[in-house]
Amino acid sequence: MTSPTTPAAPTRPAVFTRHVDGLGTVTVSPLDPAADSPLVHSWVTQERARFWGMREASLELVREIYEDVDRRTTHHAFLVRLDGTPAALFQTYDPAEDRISECYEVQPGDIGIHLMLAPSDGPAVPGYSGKLLGALTEFTLSGGKTRIVGEPDASNTKAIARLRRTGFELGPEVELPEIDLPEVYLPAKQARLCFLNAQR
């Protein structure tokens, strides 16, 4: 039996593949809630993932959350692999259909993102997060979108610095409103908006 942290072959075809010099081959596949939830659960419940807001979540809840995402046409979850090894959880969404729309004026062509890097027990690779994020921004904009919107927790200085190094411009600090619905609960959150315009 495969353990939650053992790299597994993707169960869904890759929607993006790119070789990144000095990093390796990055592939992006839609998340399979049934197959991938044990791995994702092992990531989101670690202390390092506290800003993801799922540290106390059970495996069943993680699976239910991503089953809900999987049913949507406005929100998408992906498992990112580097040379076949799971490297990140990546999510995209339509800001007009998300609580962030209450915090800024959504423009046509906007697309929101969330990124959580997988835990690593190997030696640090210089420029790793920036190169991986660069590939993911290319993927995000490949569908014709013109601006990426990030909303890291306002106190997540590492994530904010990573976005700035990748070319994002800082926007205002906002409070994302609480969402309390039968299928999902999200507490209010102080976030820092960040924007990356497509290169023309």
Coordinates of N, CA and C in Angstrom, one line a residue:
M1 N 0.8 -1.2 0.0 CA 0.0 0.0 0.0 C 0.9 1.2 0.0
T2 N 0.5 2.2 -0.8 CA 1.2 3.5 -0.9 C 1.0 4.3 0.3
S3 N 2.0 4.8 1.0 CA 1.9 5.7 2.1 C 1.5 7.1 1.6
P4 N 0.9 7.9 2.5 CA 0.5 9.3 2.1 C 1.6 10.1 1.5
T5 N 2.8 9.9 1.9 CA 3.9 10.7 1.4 C 4.7 10.1 0.3
T6 N 4.3 8.9 -0.1 CA 5.0 8.3 -1.2 C 4.5 8.9 -2.6
P7 N 5.5 9.3 -3.4 CA 5.0 9.9 -4.7 C 4.3 8.8 -5.5
A8 N 3.1 9.2 -6.0 CA 2.3 8.3 -6.8 C 2.1 8.9 -8.2
A9 N 1.9 8.0 -9.1 CA 1.6 8.4 -10.5 C 0.3 9.2 -10.6
P10 N 0.2 10.3 -11.4 CA -1.0 11.0 -11.4 C -2.1 10.1 -11.9
T11 N -3.3 10.3 -11.4 CA -4.5 9.5 -11.8 C -5.2 10.3 -12.9
R12 N -4.9 11.5 -13.1 CA -5.5 12.4 -14.1 C -4.5 12.9 -15.0
P13 N -4.7 13.0 -16.4 CA -3.7 13.5 -17.3 C -3.2 14.9 -17.0
A14 N -1.9 15.1 -17.2 CA -1.4 16.4 -17.0 C -2.0 17.4 -18.0
V15 N -2.2 18.6 -17.5 CA -2.8 19.7 -18.3 C -1.7 20.7 -18.7
F16 N -0.5 20.5 -18.1 CA 0.6 21.5 -18.4 C 1.9 20.7 -18.0
T17 N 2.9 20.8 -18.9 CA 4.2 20.3 -18.7 C 5.3 21.3 -19.2
R18 N 6.3 21.5 -18.3 CA 7.3 22.5 -18.7 C 8.6 22.1 -18.1
H19 N 9.7 22.0 -18.9 CA 11.0 21.8 -18.4 C 11.6 23.2 -18.0
V20 N 12.0 23.3 -16.7 CA 12.6 24.5 -16.2 C 14.1 24.3 -15.9
D21 N 14.9 25.1 -16.6 CA 16.4 24.9 -16.4 C 16.7 25.1 -15.0
G22 N 17.6 24.2 -14.5 CA 18.0 24.3 -13.1 C 17.0 23.8 -12.1
L23 N 15.9 23.3 -12.6 CA 14.9 22.8 -11.7 C 14.5 21.4 -12.1
G24 N 14.0 21.2 -13.3 CA 13.5 19.9 -13.7 C 12.2 20.1 -14.5
T25 N 11.5 19.0 -14.7 CA 10.2 19.0 -15.4 C 9.1 19.1 -14.5
V26 N 8.3 20.2 -14.7 CA 7.2 20.5 -13.9 C 5.9 20.1 -14.6
T27 N 5.1 19.3 -14.0 CA 3.8 18.9 -14.6 C 2.7 19.3 -13.6
V28 N 1.6 19.6 -14.2 CA 0.4 20.1 -13.4 C -0.8 19.2 -13.8
S29 N -1.4 18.5 -12.9 CA -2.5 17.6 -13.1 C -3.7 17.9 -12.2
P30 N -4.9 17.8 -12.7 CA -6.0 18.1 -11.8 C -6.0 17.1 -10.6
L31 N -6.3 17.7 -9.4 CA -6.3 16.9 -8.2 C -7.4 15.9 -8.3
D32 N -7.1 14.6 -7.9 CA -8.1 13.6 -7.8 C -8.4 13.5 -6.3
P33 N -9.6 13.9 -5.8 CA -9.8 14.0 -4.4 C -9.7 12.6 -3.7
A34 N -10.2 11.5 -4.4 CA -10.1 10.2 -3.8 C -8.7 9.7 -3.6
A35 N -7.9 9.9 -4.7 CA -6.5 9.3 -4.7 C -5.5 10.2 -4.0
D36 N -5.7 11.5 -4.1 CA -4.7 12.5 -3.6 C -4.9 13.0 -2.3
S37 N -6.1 12.9 -1.7 CA -6.4 13.5 -0.4 C -5.5 13.0 0.7
P38 N -5.1 11.7 0.8 CA -4.2 11.3 1.9 C -2.8 12.1 1.8
L39 N -2.3 12.3 0.6 CA -1.1 13.1 0.5 C -1.3 14.6 0.9
V40 N -2.4 15.1 0.4 CA -2.7 16.5 0.7 C -2.9 16.7 2.2
H41 N -3.7 15.8 2.8 CA -3.9 15.8 4.2 C -2.6 15.8 5.0
S42 N -1.6 15.0 4.6 CA -0.3 14.9 5.3 C 0.4 16.3 5.2
W43 N 0.1 17.1 4.1 CA 0.8 18.4 4.0 C 0.0 19.4 4.8
V44 N -1.3 19.5 4.7 CA -2.0 20.7 5.2 C -2.1 20.6 6.7
T45 N -1.9 19.5 7.4 CA -2.0 19.4 8.8 C -0.7 19.6 9.5
Q46 N 0.4 20.0 8.8 CA 1.6 20.3 9.4 C 1.6 21.7 9.9
E47 N 2.5 22.0 10.9 CA 2.6 23.4 11.4 C 3.0 24.4 10.3
R48 N 3.8 24.0 9.4 CA 4.3 24.9 8.4 C 3.2 25.3 7.4
A49 N 2.0 24.6 7.5 CA 0.9 24.9 6.6 C -0.2 25.6 7.3
R50 N 0.1 26.2 8.5 CA -0.9 26.9 9.3 C -1.7 27.9 8.5
F51 N -1.1 28.6 7.6 CA -1.8 29.7 6.8 C -2.8 29.1 5.9
W52 N -2.7 27.8 5.6 CA -3.7 27.1 4.7 C -5.0 26.9 5.4
G53 N -5.0 27.0 6.8 CA -6.2 26.9 7.5 C -6.9 25.6 7.7
M54 N -6.1 24.5 7.5 CA -6.7 23.1 7.6 C -5.9 22.2 8.5
R55 N -5.2 22.8 9.5 CA -4.3 22.0 10.4 C -5.1 21.0 11.2
E56 N -6.3 21.3 11.6 CA -7.1 20.3 12.4 C -8.0 19.5 11.5
A57 N -8.0 19.6 10.2 CA -8.9 18.9 9.4 C -8.6 17.4 9.4
S58 N -9.7 16.6 9.4 CA -9.5 15.1 9.2 C -9.3 14.8 7.8
L59 N -8.9 13.6 7.5 CA -8.7 13.1 6.1 C -10.1 13.2 5.4
E60 N -11.1 12.8 6.1 CA -12.4 12.8 5.4 C -12.8 14.3 5.0
L61 N -12.6 15.2 5.9 CA -12.9 16.6 5.6 C -12.1 17.1 4.4
V62 N -10.8 16.8 4.4 CA -10.0 17.2 3.3 C -10.5 16.7 2.0
R63 N -10.9 15.4 2.0 CA -11.4 14.8 0.8 C -12.7 15.5 0.4
E64 N -13.6 15.8 1.4 CA -14.9 16.4 1.1 C -14.7 17.8 0.5
I65 N -13.7 18.6 1.0 CA -13.4 19.9 0.6 C -13.0 19.9 -0.9
Y66 N -12.1 18.9 -1.2 CA -11.6 18.9 -2.6 C -12.6 18.2 -3.6
E67 N -13.5 17.4 -3.0 CA -14.6 16.9 -3.9 C -15.5 18.1 -4.2
D68 N -15.7 19.0 -3.3 CA -16.5 20.2 -3.6 C -15.9 21.1 -4.6
V69 N -14.6 21.3 -4.5 CA -13.8 22.1 -5.5 C -13.9 21.4 -6.8
D70 N -13.8 20.1 -6.8 CA -13.8 19.3 -8.1 C -15.1 19.4 -8.8
R71 N -16.2 19.7 -8.1 CA -17.5 19.8 -8.8 C -17.7 21.2 -9.4
R72 N -16.9 22.1 -9.0 CA -17.1 23.5 -9.4 C -16.5 23.8 -10.8
T73 N -17.0 24.8 -11.5 CA -16.4 25.2 -12.7 C -15.6 26.5 -12.6
T74 N -15.7 27.1 -11.4 CA -15.0 28.4 -11.1 C -13.8 28.2 -10.3
H75 N -13.6 27.1 -9.6 CA -12.5 26.8 -8.7 C -11.9 25.5 -9.1
H76 N -10.5 25.4 -9.1 CA -9.8 24.2 -9.6 C -8.6 24.0 -8.7
A77 N -8.4 22.7 -8.4 CA -7.2 22.3 -7.6 C -6.3 21.4 -8.4
F78 N -5.0 21.5 -8.3 CA -4.1 20.8 -9.1 C -3.0 20.2 -8.2
L79 N -2.4 19.1 -8.5 CA -1.2 18.6 -7.9 C -0.1 18.8 -8.8
V80 N 0.9 19.5 -8.3 CA 2.1 19.8 -9.1 C 3.2 18.8 -8.8
R81 N 3.9 18.3 -9.9 CA 5.0 17.4 -9.7 C 6.2 17.9 -10.3
L82 N 7.3 17.6 -9.7 CA 8.6 18.0 -10.2 C 9.4 16.7 -10.5
D83 N 9.7 16.4 -11.7 CA 10.3 15.2 -12.1 C 9.6 14.0 -11.6
G84 N 8.2 14.1 -11.5 CA 7.4 13.0 -11.1 C 7.1 13.0 -9.6
T85 N 7.8 13.8 -8.8 CA 7.5 13.8 -7.4 C 6.6 14.9 -7.0
P86 N 5.5 14.7 -6.2 CA 4.6 15.7 -5.8 C 5.4 16.9 -5.1
A87 N 5.2 18.1 -5.6 CA 5.9 19.3 -5.2 C 5.1 20.4 -4.6
A88 N 3.8 20.4 -5.0 CA 3.0 21.5 -4.5 C 1.5 21.2 -4.8
L89 N 0.7 21.9 -4.0 CA -0.8 22.0 -4.2 C -1.1 23.4 -4.7
F90 N -1.7 23.4 -5.9 CA -2.0 24.7 -6.5 C -3.5 24.8 -6.9
Q91 N -4.0 25.9 -6.6 CA -5.4 26.2 -6.8 C -5.6 27.5 -7.6
T92 N -6.6 27.4 -8.5 CA -7.0 28.7 -9.2 C -8.5 28.9 -9.1
Y93 N -8.9 30.1 -9.2 CA -10.3 30.4 -9.1 C -10.7 31.7 -9.8
D94 N -12.0 31.8 -10.1 CA -12.5 33.0 -10.7 C -12.8 34.0 -9.5
P95 N -12.1 35.1 -9.4 CA -12.3 36.1 -8.3 C -13.7 36.6 -8.3
A96 N -14.4 36.7 -9.4 CA -15.8 37.2 -9.4 C -16.7 36.3 -8.7
E97 N -16.3 35.0 -8.6 CA -17.2 34.0 -7.9 C -16.6 33.6 -6.6
D98 N -15.8 34.5 -5.9 CA -15.2 34.2 -4.7 C -15.3 35.3 -3.7
R99 N -15.1 35.1 -2.4 CA -15.3 36.2 -1.4 C -14.3 37.3 -1.7
I100 N -13.2 37.1 -2.4 CA -12.3 38.2 -2.6 C -13.0 39.3 -3.5
S101 N -14.0 39.0 -4.2 CA -14.7 40.0 -5.0 C -15.3 41.2 -4.1
E102 N -15.5 40.9 -2.8 CA -16.0 41.9 -1.9 C -14.8 42.9 -1.5
C103 N -13.6 42.6 -1.9 CA -12.5 43.3 -1.4 C -11.7 44.2 -2.4
Y104 N -12.0 43.9 -3.7 CA -11.4 44.7 -4.7 C -12.2 44.7 -6.0
E105 N -12.0 45.5 -6.9 CA -12.7 45.6 -8.2 C -12.2 44.6 -9.2
V106 N -12.9 43.5 -9.3 CA -12.5 42.4 -10.2 C -12.5 42.9 -11.7
Q107 N -11.4 42.7 -12.4 CA -11.3 43.1 -13.8 C -11.5 41.8 -14.7
P108 N -12.0 42.0 -15.9 CA -12.0 40.9 -16.9 C -10.6 40.4 -17.1
G109 N -10.5 39.1 -17.1 CA -9.2 38.4 -17.3 C -8.5 38.1 -16.0
D110 N -9.1 38.5 -14.8 CA -8.4 38.2 -13.6 C -8.6 36.7 -13.2
I111 N -7.6 36.1 -12.6 CA -7.6 34.7 -12.1 C -6.9 34.7 -10.8
G112 N -7.5 34.1 -9.8 CA -6.9 34.0 -8.4 C -6.1 32.7 -8.3
I113 N -5.1 32.7 -7.4 CA -4.3 31.5 -7.1 C -4.1 31.3 -5.6
H114 N -3.9 30.1 -5.3 CA -3.4 29.7 -4.0 C -2.3 28.7 -4.2
L115 N -1.2 28.7 -3.5 CA -0.1 27.8 -3.7 C 0.5 27.4 -2.3
M116 N 0.6 26.0 -2.1 CA 1.3 25.5 -1.0 C 2.4 24.6 -1.5
L117 N 3.6 24.9 -1.1 CA 4.7 24.0 -1.5 C 4.7 22.8 -0.6
A118 N 5.1 21.6 -1.2 CA 5.2 20.4 -0.4 C 6.4 20.5 0.6
P119 N 6.3 19.8 1.7 CA 7.4 19.8 2.7 C 8.6 19.1 2.0
S120 N 9.8 19.5 2.4 CA 11.0 18.9 1.8 C 12.0 18.6 2.9
D121 N 12.5 17.4 2.8 CA 13.5 17.0 3.8 C 14.9 16.9 3.2
G122 N 15.0 17.4 1.9 CA 16.3 17.4 1.2 C 17.0 18.7 1.3
P123 N 18.2 18.9 0.7 CA 18.9 20.1 0.8 C 18.2 21.2 0.0
A124 N 18.3 22.5 0.4 CA 17.6 23.6 -0.2 C 18.2 23.8 -1.6
V125 N 17.3 24.0 -2.6 CA 17.8 24.3 -4.0 C 17.6 25.8 -4.2
P126 N 18.7 26.5 -4.5 CA 18.7 28.0 -4.7 C 17.6 28.3 -5.8
G127 N 16.8 29.2 -5.5 CA 15.8 29.7 -6.4 C 14.6 28.7 -6.7
Y128 N 14.5 27.7 -5.9 CA 13.5 26.7 -6.1 C 12.1 27.2 -6.2
S129 N 11.7 27.9 -5.2 CA 10.3 28.4 -5.1 C 10.0 29.4 -6.2
G130 N 10.9 30.3 -6.5 CA 10.7 31.2 -7.6 C 10.6 30.6 -9.0
K131 N 11.4 29.6 -9.2 CA 11.4 28.9 -10.5 C 10.1 28.1 -10.7
L132 N 9.7 27.5 -9.6 CA 8.4 26.7 -9.6 C 7.2 27.6 -9.8
L133 N 7.2 28.7 -9.1 CA 6.1 29.7 -9.2 C 6.1 30.3 -10.6
G134 N 7.3 30.5 -11.1 CA 7.3 31.1 -12.5 C 6.7 30.1 -13.5
A135 N 6.9 28.8 -13.4 CA 6.2 27.9 -14.3 C 4.7 27.9 -14.0
L136 N 4.3 28.0 -12.8 CA 2.9 28.0 -12.5 C 2.2 29.2 -12.9
T137 N 2.9 30.4 -12.9 CA 2.2 31.6 -13.5 C 2.1 31.5 -15.0
E138 N 3.1 30.8 -15.6 CA 2.9 30.6 -17.1 C 1.7 29.7 -17.4
F139 N 1.5 28.6 -16.6 CA 0.4 27.8 -16.7 C -0.9 28.6 -16.5
T140 N -0.9 29.4 -15.4 CA -2.1 30.1 -15.1 C -2.6 31.1 -16.2
L141 N -1.6 31.7 -16.8 CA -1.9 32.7 -17.9 C -2.1 32.1 -19.3
S142 N -1.8 30.7 -19.4 CA -1.9 30.1 -20.7 C -3.3 30.0 -21.2
G143 N -4.3 30.1 -20.4 CA -5.6 30.0 -20.9 C -6.2 31.4 -21.3
G144 N -5.4 32.4 -21.5 CA -5.9 33.7 -21.9 C -6.2 34.7 -20.9
K145 N -5.9 34.3 -19.6 CA -6.1 35.3 -18.5 C -5.0 36.4 -18.6
T146 N -5.3 37.5 -18.1 CA -4.4 38.6 -18.2 C -3.8 39.2 -16.9
R147 N -4.4 38.7 -15.8 CA -3.8 39.2 -14.5 C -4.1 38.1 -13.4
I148 N -3.0 37.8 -12.7 CA -3.1 36.9 -11.6 C -3.3 37.6 -10.3
V149 N -4.2 37.2 -9.4 CA -4.4 37.8 -8.1 C -4.0 36.8 -7.0
G150 N -3.1 37.2 -6.1 CA -2.8 36.5 -5.0 C -3.3 37.1 -3.7
E151 N -3.6 36.3 -2.7 CA -4.2 36.8 -1.5 C -3.6 36.1 -0.3
P152 N -2.3 36.1 -0.1 CA -1.7 35.4 1.1 C -2.1 36.1 2.4
D153 N -2.1 35.3 3.4 CA -2.4 35.9 4.8 C -1.4 37.0 5.0
A154 N -2.0 38.1 5.6 CA -1.2 39.3 5.7 C 0.1 39.1 6.6
S155 N 0.0 38.1 7.4 CA 1.2 37.9 8.3 C 2.2 36.8 7.7
N156 N 1.8 36.3 6.5 CA 2.7 35.3 5.9 C 3.8 36.0 5.1
T157 N 4.8 36.5 5.8 CA 5.8 37.4 5.1 C 6.6 36.6 4.1
K158 N 6.8 35.3 4.3 CA 7.5 34.5 3.3 C 6.8 34.4 2.0
A159 N 5.5 34.1 2.0 CA 4.7 34.0 0.8 C 4.7 35.4 0.1
I160 N 4.5 36.4 0.8 CA 4.4 37.8 0.2 C 5.8 38.1 -0.5
A161 N 6.9 37.8 0.2 CA 8.2 38.1 -0.3 C 8.4 37.2 -1.6
R162 N 7.9 36.0 -1.6 CA 8.1 35.1 -2.7 C 7.4 35.6 -3.9
L163 N 6.1 36.1 -3.7 CA 5.4 36.7 -4.8 C 6.0 38.0 -5.3
R164 N 6.6 38.8 -4.5 CA 7.2 40.0 -4.9 C 8.5 39.7 -5.8
R165 N 9.2 38.6 -5.4 CA 10.4 38.3 -6.1 C 10.0 37.7 -7.5
T166 N 8.8 37.2 -7.6 CA 8.3 36.7 -8.9 C 7.7 37.7 -9.8
G167 N 7.6 38.9 -9.3 CA 7.1 40.0 -10.1 C 5.8 40.6 -9.8
F168 N 5.2 40.0 -8.7 CA 3.9 40.5 -8.3 C 4.0 41.9 -7.7
E169 N 3.0 42.8 -7.9 CA 3.0 44.1 -7.2 C 2.1 44.0 -6.0
L170 N 2.5 44.6 -4.9 CA 1.7 44.6 -3.7 C 0.5 45.5 -3.8
G171 N -0.7 45.0 -3.4 CA -1.9 45.8 -3.3 C -2.2 46.0 -1.9
P172 N -3.4 46.4 -1.6 CA -3.8 46.8 -0.2 C -4.0 45.5 0.7
E173 N -3.9 45.8 2.0 CA -4.3 44.7 2.9 C -5.8 44.8 3.1
V174 N -6.5 43.7 3.1 CA -7.9 43.6 3.1 C -8.4 42.5 4.1
E175 N -9.6 42.6 4.5 CA -10.2 41.5 5.3 C -11.1 40.7 4.4
L176 N -10.8 39.4 4.1 CA -11.7 38.6 3.4 C -12.8 38.2 4.3
P177 N -14.1 38.3 3.9 CA -15.2 38.1 4.8 C -15.4 36.6 5.1
E178 N -16.0 36.3 6.3 CA -16.3 35.0 6.7 C -17.3 34.3 5.7
I179 N -17.1 33.1 5.4 CA -18.1 32.3 4.6 C -18.6 31.1 5.4
D180 N -19.9 31.1 5.6 CA -20.5 30.0 6.5 C -21.7 29.4 5.7
L181 N -21.3 28.4 4.9 CA -22.3 27.7 4.1 C -22.3 26.2 4.5
P182 N -23.4 25.5 4.2 CA -23.4 24.1 4.5 C -22.2 23.3 3.9
E183 N -21.8 23.6 2.7 CA -20.7 22.9 2.1 C -19.3 23.4 2.4
V184 N -19.2 24.6 2.9 CA -17.9 25.2 3.2 C -17.9 26.2 4.3
Y185 N -16.9 26.2 5.1 CA -16.8 27.3 6.1 C -15.4 27.9 6.0
L186 N -15.3 29.2 5.9 CA -14.0 29.9 5.9 C -14.1 31.1 6.8
P187 N -13.2 31.2 7.8 CA -13.2 32.3 8.7 C -12.8 33.6 8.0
A188 N -13.1 34.7 8.6 CA -12.6 35.9 8.1 C -11.0 35.9 8.1
K189 N -10.4 36.6 7.2 CA -8.9 36.5 7.2 C -8.4 37.9 6.7
Q190 N -7.3 38.3 7.4 CA -6.6 39.5 6.9 C -5.6 39.0 5.8
A191 N -5.7 39.6 4.6 CA -4.9 39.2 3.5 C -4.3 40.4 2.8
R192 N -3.2 40.1 2.1 CA -2.5 41.1 1.4 C -2.7 40.8 -0.1
L193 N -3.3 41.6 -0.8 CA -3.5 41.4 -2.3 C -2.2 41.6 -3.0
C194 N -2.0 40.8 -4.0 CA -0.8 40.9 -4.9 C -1.3 40.7 -6.3
F195 N -0.7 41.4 -7.3 CA -1.1 41.3 -8.7 C 0.0 41.1 -9.6
L196 N -0.2 40.2 -10.6 CA 0.8 40.0 -11.6 C 0.1 40.1 -13.0
N197 N 0.5 41.2 -13.8 CA 0.0 41.3 -15.1 C 0.7 40.5 -16.1
A198 N 0.0 40.0 -17.1 CA 0.6 39.2 -18.2 C 1.5 40.1 -19.0
Q199 N 2.6 39.5 -19.4 CA 3.6 40.3 -20.2 C 3.0 40.5 -21.6
R200 N 3.0 41.7 -22.1 CA 2.4 42.0 -23.4 C 3.6 42.2 -24.4

